[in-house]
Coordinates of C-alpha atoms in Angstrom, one line a residue:
M21 CA 8.4 -356.3 -2.6
P22 CA 10.7 -359.3 -2.1
L23 CA 12.1 -361.0 -5.1
T24 CA 11.3 -364.6 -5.8
E25 CA 13.5 -365.0 -8.8
D26 CA 16.7 -363.3 -9.8
V27 CA 16.0 -360.6 -12.4
R28 CA 19.3 -361.0 -14.2
A29 CA 18.8 -364.8 -14.5
Y30 CA 15.4 -364.3 -16.0
I31 CA 16.6 -361.8 -18.6
E32 CA 19.6 -364.1 -19.6
R33 CA 17.3 -367.1 -19.9
H34 CA 15.0 -365.1 -22.3
R35 CA 17.7 -363.5 -24.3
G36 CA 17.1 -365.6 -27.5
E37 CA 13.4 -364.8 -27.4
F38 CA 14.1 -361.1 -27.0
V39 CA 16.6 -360.9 -29.8
A40 CA 14.3 -362.9 -32.1
G41 CA 11.4 -360.4 -31.5
L42 CA 13.6 -357.4 -32.0
K43 CA 14.9 -358.8 -35.3
E44 CA 11.4 -359.3 -36.4
W45 CA 10.4 -355.7 -35.6
L46 CA 13.6 -354.3 -37.2
A47 CA 12.7 -356.0 -40.5
V48 CA 9.8 -353.6 -40.8
P49 CA 11.1 -350.5 -42.7
S50 CA 9.2 -347.9 -40.7
I51 CA 10.8 -344.7 -42.3
S52 CA 8.4 -341.9 -41.4
A53 CA 10.1 -339.4 -43.7
D54 CA 9.3 -341.4 -46.8
P55 CA 5.6 -341.2 -47.8
A56 CA 6.1 -344.5 -49.7
R57 CA 6.7 -346.2 -46.4
A58 CA 3.5 -345.1 -44.7
D59 CA 2.1 -348.6 -44.8
D60 CA 5.3 -349.9 -43.2
V61 CA 5.1 -347.4 -40.4
R62 CA 1.6 -348.5 -39.7
R63 CA 2.7 -352.1 -39.9
S64 CA 5.4 -351.3 -37.3
A65 CA 2.8 -349.9 -35.0
E66 CA 0.7 -353.0 -35.4
W67 CA 3.7 -355.2 -34.6
L68 CA 4.4 -353.3 -31.4
A69 CA 0.8 -353.4 -30.4
A70 CA 0.6 -357.1 -30.8
H71 CA 3.9 -357.6 -28.9
L72 CA 2.6 -355.4 -26.0
T73 CA -0.6 -357.4 -25.9
A74 CA 1.4 -360.6 -25.7
T75 CA 3.5 -359.2 -22.9
G76 CA 0.3 -358.8 -20.9
F77 CA -0.7 -355.2 -21.1
P78 CA -4.5 -355.2 -20.7
T79 CA -4.9 -352.0 -22.7
V80 CA -3.2 -351.5 -26.0
E81 CA -4.3 -349.0 -28.7
I82 CA -3.0 -347.6 -31.9
W83 CA -3.6 -343.9 -32.0
P84 CA -3.8 -342.1 -35.4
T85 CA -2.3 -338.7 -35.7
G86 CA -2.9 -335.6 -37.9
G87 CA -6.7 -335.6 -38.0
A88 CA -8.3 -332.2 -37.4
S89 CA -11.1 -333.8 -35.4
P90 CA -12.0 -337.1 -33.8
G91 CA -13.7 -338.2 -37.0
A92 CA -11.3 -336.7 -39.5
Q93 CA -8.9 -338.7 -41.7
A94 CA -5.5 -339.0 -40.0
S95 CA -2.5 -337.9 -42.1
G96 CA 0.4 -338.7 -39.7
A97 CA 2.1 -341.8 -38.6
P98 CA 0.4 -343.7 -35.8
A99 CA 1.5 -343.9 -32.2
V100 CA 1.1 -346.9 -29.9
F101 CA -0.4 -346.5 -26.4
A102 CA -0.4 -349.2 -23.7
E103 CA -1.4 -349.3 -20.1
W104 CA -1.0 -351.8 -17.2
P105 CA -2.5 -350.6 -13.9
A106 CA -0.8 -351.4 -10.7
A107 CA -2.7 -353.5 -8.2
D108 CA -2.4 -350.7 -5.7
P109 CA -4.7 -347.9 -6.7
D110 CA -2.5 -345.4 -4.9
A111 CA 0.6 -346.4 -6.7
P112 CA 2.4 -343.7 -8.8
T113 CA 2.0 -343.7 -12.6
V114 CA 4.9 -343.8 -14.9
L115 CA 4.9 -343.0 -18.7
V116 CA 7.6 -344.5 -20.9
Y117 CA 8.2 -342.5 -24.1
G118 CA 10.0 -343.8 -27.3
H119 CA 9.4 -344.0 -31.0
H120 CA 9.1 -346.8 -33.5
D121 CA 9.9 -344.9 -36.7
V122 CA 13.4 -344.9 -38.1
Q123 CA 15.7 -342.7 -40.1
P124 CA 16.1 -343.1 -43.9
V125 CA 19.0 -345.5 -44.9
D126 CA 20.7 -343.4 -47.6
P127 CA 23.4 -343.8 -48.8
V128 CA 22.3 -347.5 -48.9
E129 CA 25.5 -348.5 -50.7
L130 CA 27.5 -347.8 -47.6
W131 CA 25.7 -350.5 -45.6
D132 CA 27.3 -353.9 -45.2
G133 CA 24.0 -355.5 -46.1
D134 CA 20.3 -354.8 -46.3
P135 CA 19.4 -352.2 -43.6
F136 CA 16.2 -354.1 -42.8
T137 CA 17.7 -357.6 -42.7
P138 CA 19.0 -357.7 -39.1
V139 CA 22.3 -359.5 -38.6
E140 CA 23.7 -360.4 -35.3
R141 CA 27.5 -360.5 -35.2
D142 CA 30.0 -360.2 -32.3
G143 CA 27.3 -359.5 -29.8
R144 CA 25.7 -356.6 -31.9
I145 CA 22.6 -356.5 -34.1
R146 CA 23.0 -354.4 -37.2
A147 CA 19.9 -352.9 -38.7
R148 CA 18.3 -349.5 -39.0
G149 CA 16.5 -348.7 -35.8
A150 CA 18.5 -351.2 -33.7
S151 CA 19.5 -348.6 -31.3
D152 CA 17.4 -345.6 -32.3
D153 CA 14.9 -346.5 -31.0
K154 CA 13.3 -350.0 -31.4
G155 CA 15.9 -351.8 -29.3
Q156 CA 15.6 -349.3 -26.5
V157 CA 11.8 -349.4 -26.6
L158 CA 11.7 -353.2 -26.6
F159 CA 14.0 -353.7 -23.6
H160 CA 11.1 -352.3 -21.4
T161 CA 8.9 -355.3 -22.2
L162 CA 11.6 -357.7 -21.2
G163 CA 12.3 -355.7 -18.1
L164 CA 8.7 -355.7 -17.1
R165 CA 8.4 -359.4 -17.5
A166 CA 11.5 -359.9 -15.4
N167 CA 10.1 -357.6 -12.7
L168 CA 6.9 -359.6 -12.5
A169 CA 8.7 -362.9 -12.5
A170 CA 11.0 -361.7 -9.7
S171 CA 8.1 -360.4 -7.5
G172 CA 5.6 -363.1 -8.3
A173 CA 3.1 -360.3 -8.9
A174 CA 0.3 -360.1 -11.5
A175 CA 0.7 -356.4 -12.1
P176 CA 3.6 -354.0 -12.0
P177 CA 4.4 -352.0 -8.8
V178 CA 3.5 -348.7 -10.7
T179 CA 0.8 -348.0 -13.2
L180 CA 2.8 -348.3 -16.3
R181 CA 1.9 -346.4 -19.5
L182 CA 3.8 -346.5 -22.8
L183 CA 3.6 -343.9 -25.6
V184 CA 5.6 -344.9 -28.7
E185 CA 5.3 -342.4 -31.5
G186 CA 5.7 -342.9 -35.2
E187 CA 7.0 -339.5 -36.3
E188 CA 10.0 -338.6 -34.1
E189 CA 12.4 -338.9 -37.0
S190 CA 10.3 -336.5 -39.0
G191 CA 10.3 -333.8 -36.4
S192 CA 7.1 -335.0 -34.5
P193 CA 4.8 -332.7 -36.5
N194 CA 1.6 -334.1 -35.0
F195 CA 3.0 -335.2 -31.6
G196 CA 2.1 -332.0 -29.6
A197 CA -1.5 -332.2 -30.7
L198 CA -1.6 -335.9 -29.8
L199 CA -0.3 -335.1 -26.3
R200 CA -2.9 -332.5 -25.8
T201 CA -5.8 -334.6 -27.2
H202 CA -4.9 -337.5 -24.8
R203 CA -3.6 -335.5 -21.9
D204 CA -5.9 -337.1 -19.4
R205 CA -5.0 -340.7 -20.4
L206 CA -1.3 -339.9 -20.4
A207 CA -1.3 -338.2 -17.0
C208 CA 1.6 -339.4 -14.9
D209 CA 4.0 -338.7 -12.0
V210 CA 7.1 -339.0 -14.1
V211 CA 8.1 -339.6 -17.7
V212 CA 10.9 -342.1 -18.6
I213 CA 12.7 -341.4 -21.8
S214 CA 14.6 -344.2 -23.5
D215 CA 16.0 -342.5 -26.6
T216 CA 19.4 -341.3 -25.6
T217 CA 22.9 -342.6 -25.1
M218 CA 25.4 -343.5 -22.3
W219 CA 29.0 -342.3 -22.1
S220 CA 30.4 -345.8 -22.8
A221 CA 29.8 -349.5 -22.2
D222 CA 32.3 -349.3 -19.3
T223 CA 31.0 -346.0 -18.0
P224 CA 27.3 -346.2 -17.6
S225 CA 25.6 -342.8 -17.4
M226 CA 22.2 -341.1 -17.4
C227 CA 21.4 -338.2 -19.6
V228 CA 20.0 -335.3 -17.5
G229 CA 19.4 -332.6 -20.1
M230 CA 19.1 -331.8 -23.8
R231 CA 19.7 -328.5 -25.5
G232 CA 17.0 -326.8 -27.5
L233 CA 17.3 -325.2 -31.0
T234 CA 16.2 -322.3 -33.1
D235 CA 17.6 -321.4 -36.5
C236 CA 17.1 -318.7 -39.0
Q237 CA 18.2 -317.1 -42.3
I238 CA 19.4 -313.5 -42.3
D239 CA 19.0 -311.6 -45.5
V240 CA 20.6 -308.1 -45.8
H241 CA 19.4 -306.0 -48.7
G242 CA 21.1 -302.8 -50.1
P243 CA 21.0 -301.3 -53.6
E244 CA 18.3 -302.4 -56.0
A245 CA 21.0 -304.1 -58.2
D246 CA 24.7 -305.0 -58.0
L247 CA 26.7 -301.8 -58.4
H248 CA 30.1 -301.1 -60.1
S249 CA 32.6 -300.9 -57.3
G250 CA 34.6 -298.3 -59.1
S251 CA 31.7 -296.0 -59.4
F252 CA 30.0 -296.7 -56.0
G253 CA 32.4 -298.7 -53.8
G254 CA 33.3 -296.9 -50.6
A255 CA 30.4 -294.5 -51.1
V256 CA 27.4 -296.7 -50.4
P257 CA 26.8 -299.3 -47.7
N258 CA 27.9 -302.8 -48.7
P259 CA 25.5 -305.6 -47.6
A260 CA 28.3 -308.2 -47.5
H261 CA 30.5 -306.0 -45.2
A262 CA 27.5 -305.3 -42.9
L263 CA 26.6 -308.9 -42.7
A264 CA 30.1 -310.0 -42.0
A265 CA 30.3 -307.4 -39.2
L266 CA 27.0 -308.5 -37.8
L267 CA 28.1 -312.1 -37.7
A268 CA 31.4 -311.3 -36.2
G269 CA 29.6 -309.4 -33.5
L270 CA 27.6 -312.4 -32.4
H271 CA 30.4 -313.3 -29.9
D272 CA 32.6 -311.3 -27.6
S273 CA 36.3 -311.9 -26.9
D274 CA 35.4 -314.5 -24.3
G275 CA 33.3 -316.5 -26.7
R276 CA 30.0 -315.5 -25.1
V277 CA 27.0 -314.8 -27.4
A278 CA 26.8 -311.0 -27.6
V279 CA 23.1 -310.7 -28.4
P280 CA 21.7 -308.4 -25.6
G281 CA 19.5 -310.4 -23.2
F282 CA 20.6 -313.8 -24.5
Y283 CA 21.7 -315.1 -21.1
D284 CA 18.9 -313.5 -19.1
D285 CA 17.0 -316.8 -18.6
V286 CA 19.9 -319.2 -18.6
V287 CA 19.9 -321.6 -15.6
E288 CA 23.5 -322.0 -14.5
V289 CA 24.7 -325.6 -14.1
S290 CA 25.2 -326.6 -10.5
S291 CA 28.7 -327.2 -9.1
A292 CA 27.6 -330.7 -8.3
E293 CA 26.8 -331.5 -11.9
R294 CA 30.0 -329.8 -13.1
A295 CA 31.9 -332.1 -10.8
L296 CA 30.1 -335.2 -12.1
I297 CA 30.8 -334.1 -15.7
A298 CA 34.5 -333.6 -14.8
K299 CA 34.6 -337.3 -13.6
L300 CA 33.9 -338.6 -17.1
P301 CA 36.9 -340.1 -18.8
F302 CA 36.9 -337.5 -21.6
D303 CA 39.9 -337.6 -24.0
E304 CA 39.9 -334.2 -25.7
A305 CA 42.6 -335.0 -28.1
A306 CA 40.7 -338.0 -29.4
W307 CA 37.5 -336.0 -29.6
L308 CA 39.3 -333.4 -31.7
R309 CA 40.6 -336.1 -34.0
T310 CA 37.0 -337.2 -34.5
A311 CA 36.0 -333.7 -35.3
G312 CA 38.9 -333.3 -37.7
S313 CA 40.0 -330.2 -35.8
T314 CA 43.3 -329.2 -34.2
A315 CA 42.0 -327.0 -31.4
A316 CA 39.1 -326.6 -29.0
A317 CA 37.3 -323.2 -28.7
G318 CA 34.3 -321.7 -27.2
E319 CA 33.0 -319.8 -24.1
A320 CA 35.8 -319.0 -21.6
G321 CA 35.5 -320.6 -18.2
Y322 CA 33.9 -323.9 -19.4
S323 CA 35.2 -327.3 -20.4
T324 CA 34.6 -328.7 -23.8
L325 CA 31.9 -331.0 -22.5
E326 CA 30.2 -328.2 -20.7
R327 CA 30.3 -326.1 -23.8
V328 CA 28.4 -328.7 -25.8
W329 CA 26.0 -329.8 -23.1
V330 CA 25.2 -327.0 -20.6
R331 CA 26.0 -323.7 -22.4
P332 CA 24.0 -322.0 -25.2
T333 CA 25.6 -321.2 -28.5
A334 CA 25.3 -319.2 -31.7
E335 CA 26.8 -320.8 -34.9
V336 CA 27.1 -319.4 -38.4
N337 CA 26.0 -322.4 -40.6
G338 CA 26.6 -320.7 -43.9
M339 CA 27.0 -317.4 -45.7
W340 CA 26.9 -316.1 -49.3
S341 CA 26.8 -312.9 -51.2
G342 CA 27.7 -311.3 -54.6
H343 CA 29.9 -313.0 -57.1
T344 CA 31.2 -316.4 -56.2
G345 CA 32.0 -317.8 -59.7
A346 CA 35.2 -318.0 -61.7
G347 CA 37.2 -314.8 -62.3
P348 CA 36.7 -311.3 -61.0
K349 CA 33.5 -309.3 -60.9
T350 CA 34.1 -306.0 -59.1
I351 CA 30.8 -305.1 -57.6
V352 CA 29.0 -303.9 -54.5
P353 CA 26.5 -306.8 -54.1
R354 CA 22.9 -306.0 -53.8
S355 CA 22.4 -308.5 -50.9
A356 CA 24.1 -310.8 -48.5
H357 CA 22.8 -313.9 -46.7
A358 CA 23.6 -316.2 -43.8
K359 CA 22.1 -319.1 -41.9
V360 CA 22.5 -319.1 -38.2
S361 CA 21.5 -321.5 -35.5
F362 CA 21.2 -321.2 -31.7
R363 CA 21.5 -324.0 -29.2
L364 CA 19.5 -323.3 -26.1
V365 CA 19.7 -324.4 -22.5
P366 CA 17.1 -324.3 -19.7
D367 CA 15.2 -321.9 -19.2
Q368 CA 15.7 -320.2 -22.6
E369 CA 12.5 -320.1 -24.7
P370 CA 12.9 -320.2 -28.5
A371 CA 10.3 -317.4 -29.0
R372 CA 12.2 -315.0 -26.8
V373 CA 15.5 -315.8 -28.3
Q374 CA 14.0 -315.2 -31.8
A375 CA 12.8 -311.8 -30.7
L376 CA 16.3 -310.9 -29.2
V377 CA 18.0 -312.0 -32.5
R378 CA 15.6 -309.8 -34.6
E379 CA 16.4 -306.8 -32.3
Y380 CA 20.1 -307.5 -32.6
V381 CA 20.1 -307.6 -36.4
A382 CA 18.0 -304.5 -36.7
G383 CA 20.4 -302.6 -34.4
A384 CA 23.5 -303.8 -36.1
L385 CA 22.8 -302.5 -39.6
P386 CA 24.1 -299.1 -40.9
P387 CA 21.7 -296.7 -42.6
G388 CA 20.7 -297.6 -46.1
L389 CA 20.4 -301.3 -45.5
R390 CA 17.5 -303.4 -44.3
A391 CA 17.3 -307.0 -43.2
T392 CA 14.8 -309.8 -42.9
V393 CA 15.2 -312.6 -40.3
T394 CA 13.3 -315.7 -41.1
F395 CA 13.1 -318.5 -38.5
A396 CA 12.5 -322.1 -39.7
G397 CA 9.7 -322.6 -37.1
P398 CA 8.9 -322.2 -33.4
G399 CA 12.1 -324.0 -32.5
V400 CA 12.7 -326.8 -30.0
R401 CA 12.7 -326.1 -26.3
P402 CA 15.5 -327.4 -24.0
C403 CA 14.8 -329.8 -21.2
A404 CA 16.6 -331.0 -18.1
S405 CA 16.1 -333.3 -15.1
D406 CA 16.7 -332.2 -11.5
I407 CA 19.7 -334.4 -10.5
G408 CA 18.6 -334.2 -6.9
S409 CA 15.1 -335.4 -7.4
A410 CA 13.8 -338.7 -6.0
A411 CA 12.9 -339.9 -9.5
V412 CA 16.5 -339.3 -10.9
R413 CA 18.0 -340.9 -7.8
A414 CA 15.7 -343.9 -8.3
A415 CA 16.7 -344.4 -11.9
R416 CA 20.4 -344.0 -11.0
D417 CA 20.0 -346.6 -8.3
A418 CA 18.3 -349.0 -10.7
M419 CA 21.1 -348.6 -13.3
R420 CA 23.7 -349.0 -10.5
R421 CA 22.1 -352.4 -9.5
A422 CA 22.1 -353.5 -13.2
F423 CA 25.7 -352.4 -14.1
G424 CA 27.3 -352.9 -10.7
T425 CA 29.2 -349.6 -10.8
E426 CA 28.8 -345.9 -10.3
V427 CA 26.4 -344.2 -12.8
L428 CA 27.5 -340.7 -13.9
F429 CA 25.5 -337.9 -15.6
T430 CA 25.7 -336.6 -19.1
R431 CA 23.8 -334.2 -21.3
E432 CA 23.2 -334.1 -25.0
G433 CA 23.7 -331.3 -27.5
G434 CA 20.5 -331.9 -29.4
S435 CA 16.9 -332.7 -28.5
G436 CA 13.5 -334.0 -29.6
P437 CA 9.9 -333.6 -28.2
E438 CA 10.9 -334.2 -24.6
A439 CA 10.4 -330.7 -23.4
E440 CA 6.9 -330.6 -24.9
I441 CA 6.1 -333.9 -23.1
A442 CA 7.1 -332.5 -19.8
D443 CA 5.3 -329.2 -20.4
V444 CA 2.0 -330.7 -21.6
L445 CA 1.8 -333.5 -19.0
G446 CA 3.3 -331.4 -16.2
A447 CA 5.6 -334.2 -15.2
P448 CA 9.4 -334.4 -14.7
L449 CA 11.7 -336.3 -17.1
V450 CA 14.0 -339.2 -16.2
F451 CA 16.3 -340.6 -18.9
L452 CA 17.0 -344.3 -18.9
A453 CA 18.9 -345.5 -22.0
V454 CA 21.8 -347.6 -23.1
G455 CA 22.7 -346.4 -26.6
L456 CA 26.3 -345.6 -27.5
D457 CA 27.9 -343.2 -29.9
E458 CA 29.4 -346.1 -31.7
D459 CA 25.9 -347.4 -32.5
R460 CA 26.0 -345.1 -35.6
I461 CA 22.5 -343.9 -35.2
H462 CA 21.3 -342.0 -38.3
A463 CA 24.3 -343.4 -40.2
P464 CA 24.9 -346.5 -42.4
N465 CA 25.5 -349.7 -40.4
E466 CA 23.5 -348.7 -37.3
S467 CA 23.9 -351.4 -34.7
V468 CA 23.3 -352.0 -31.0
D469 CA 25.1 -354.0 -28.3
V470 CA 22.7 -356.8 -27.2
A471 CA 24.4 -357.0 -23.8
L472 CA 23.6 -353.4 -23.2
L473 CA 20.0 -353.9 -24.2
L474 CA 19.8 -356.6 -21.6
K475 CA 21.3 -354.2 -19.0
G476 CA 18.6 -351.8 -20.0
A477 CA 16.0 -354.4 -19.4
E478 CA 17.5 -355.2 -16.0
S479 CA 17.6 -351.5 -15.1
A480 CA 14.0 -351.1 -16.1
A481 CA 13.0 -354.2 -14.0
H482 CA 14.5 -352.5 -10.9
L483 CA 13.2 -349.0 -11.8
W484 CA 9.6 -349.8 -11.3
N485 CA 10.2 -350.9 -7.7
E486 CA 12.5 -347.9 -7.0
L487 CA 9.9 -345.4 -8.3
A488 CA 7.1 -347.1 -6.4
A489 CA 9.0 -346.6 -3.3
V490 CA 10.1 -343.0 -3.7
L491 CA 7.3 -341.2 -5.6
R492 CA 4.5 -339.6 -3.6
P493 CA 1.2 -341.1 -4.6
G494 CA -0.6 -338.8 -7.1
G495 CA 2.2 -336.3 -7.0
A496 CA 5.5 -335.4 -8.6
A497 CA 8.9 -336.7 -7.7
G498 CA 10.1 -335.5 -4.3
S499 CA 13.4 -334.0 -3.4
P500 CA 16.0 -335.3 -1.0

C-alpha cells in the first residue's frame, strides 16, 4: 500500500504526546509481586485499556486471571486484550505480546528519585517499567497510528491483536490457563514479542531465541546423625564427599554437561547464525570486567556469546554440609545439600532433563547413601525463531528501514512465557524490541532511551505492511 505521509515524520511530530502518555502510565505502581499493589495492577490494566480504545481499537477487554471457572472469583492480575481487524478478511493475523506489571523497586534508597515519578533527562525516561515493559508495549500504539496515517487506511493491513499480561514479573502463574481459555480468540499466524533487548543503540539487533530453565535442590543423606570422625571417618560413606564428587562430575574436561542423555535433543545452532553472532562487536575483556572475573570458561569449541545464548549449561548455585561455624568440629556429616540449575536450549524439555538428572544422581551415589532431588516446578521451556522464516525476514526488514543499517541477531540467556505462547497458539515467534542492557531493568534507576522507543514505533509501523506481504493468509510464516 503506498504511503501518503512519512512514517518517521508522523512519529516525531507526536513524540510529546507519546512521552506524556508513557509517563502517565509509568506513574501507576503495578508491582504484581506485591499483594498490596493489586489495585494498582488493575488500575494499570484500566489505563492501558482506555489508551487502546482511544488509539482506535474497536475491541478492548480486560481479562481477569486465576478463576477456576468462568463465574469464579479471579485471584490473579488482569491481562488486557485488544483487536483491530484488517479490512481484508484474508489478511494474516498478528498477536503482539507484552506485560504491564513491573518489578519491585527495592532497594528504593538506591533510586535517584521516586521510582513512580517519571523523569525525562538527557533523552531518557527514568521510572520502574520504562523499558520493561511499558515503554515497549506503548510504542506499538504510536507505530500503528503512524502506519494508518502513512497509508490513509482506516484499518491496519493485518488483523492486529494485543495481549498484555499483568503477572509476567511474578512468573506468569495464571498465564498458561489464560492462553488455553482464550485460544480461539488469540489465534494468529505469528506472535510478536516486545520484551527483550538489542545489542546496542548503534548496533540494532533482533533476539531470535531464549534459553529455558529448570532448577533443583539435591539432598544427600547418610548416617542418622553426625558421626565422630575419629571413630567412623574413613570407614563409612561421607555425604559431603559424595556430593562434591557428584557435582564435580556434572562436567567433563571439555566443559560439556556429563549427565547421560543431556544433549540428545539439543538443536545445534546453524553456521549462518554463528556467523551473525560473530559479527557482533563483543568486547570480551570489558564483559569480564562487568562480571568481576579474570577469565572466561565453558564448553570447548564455542565462543563466550555462544555459551550464554545457544548452549545448555549446568551450574552449581550453592552447597552446604556439616559444621560451618567457628572453630573445628571433626565429624562425618549426616547430610549434604546443593542447589543446581540447568539452562536449556531448543529442543530440550524441562521434564526430560529433570528425569535425566534424577537418574544421574541415583547412579552417582556409593552404597550407604541416598538422595532426594527436588525441582522447583515444571521449569521454563526454551524458545527460538527460525532466522530463515518469512516472518523473521519481515521484522528484520522493518527494523532495517527504521534504523537505516544492518540488523544483526542475538539470543538471551533467560526466558519468560514465550515458549508456552508458541506452543498453545501453534504460531512462530518474532522478537521486535529496543531495550538495552544499560536500561537497568529489574534494578534501581531503570530508564529507557526515548529515541529508541520512537525507532521501535517506526519499526512496528513498517512491520504490519511487511507481514501482510509475506505471510500466507490463514497459515504460518513461510520459508525462503
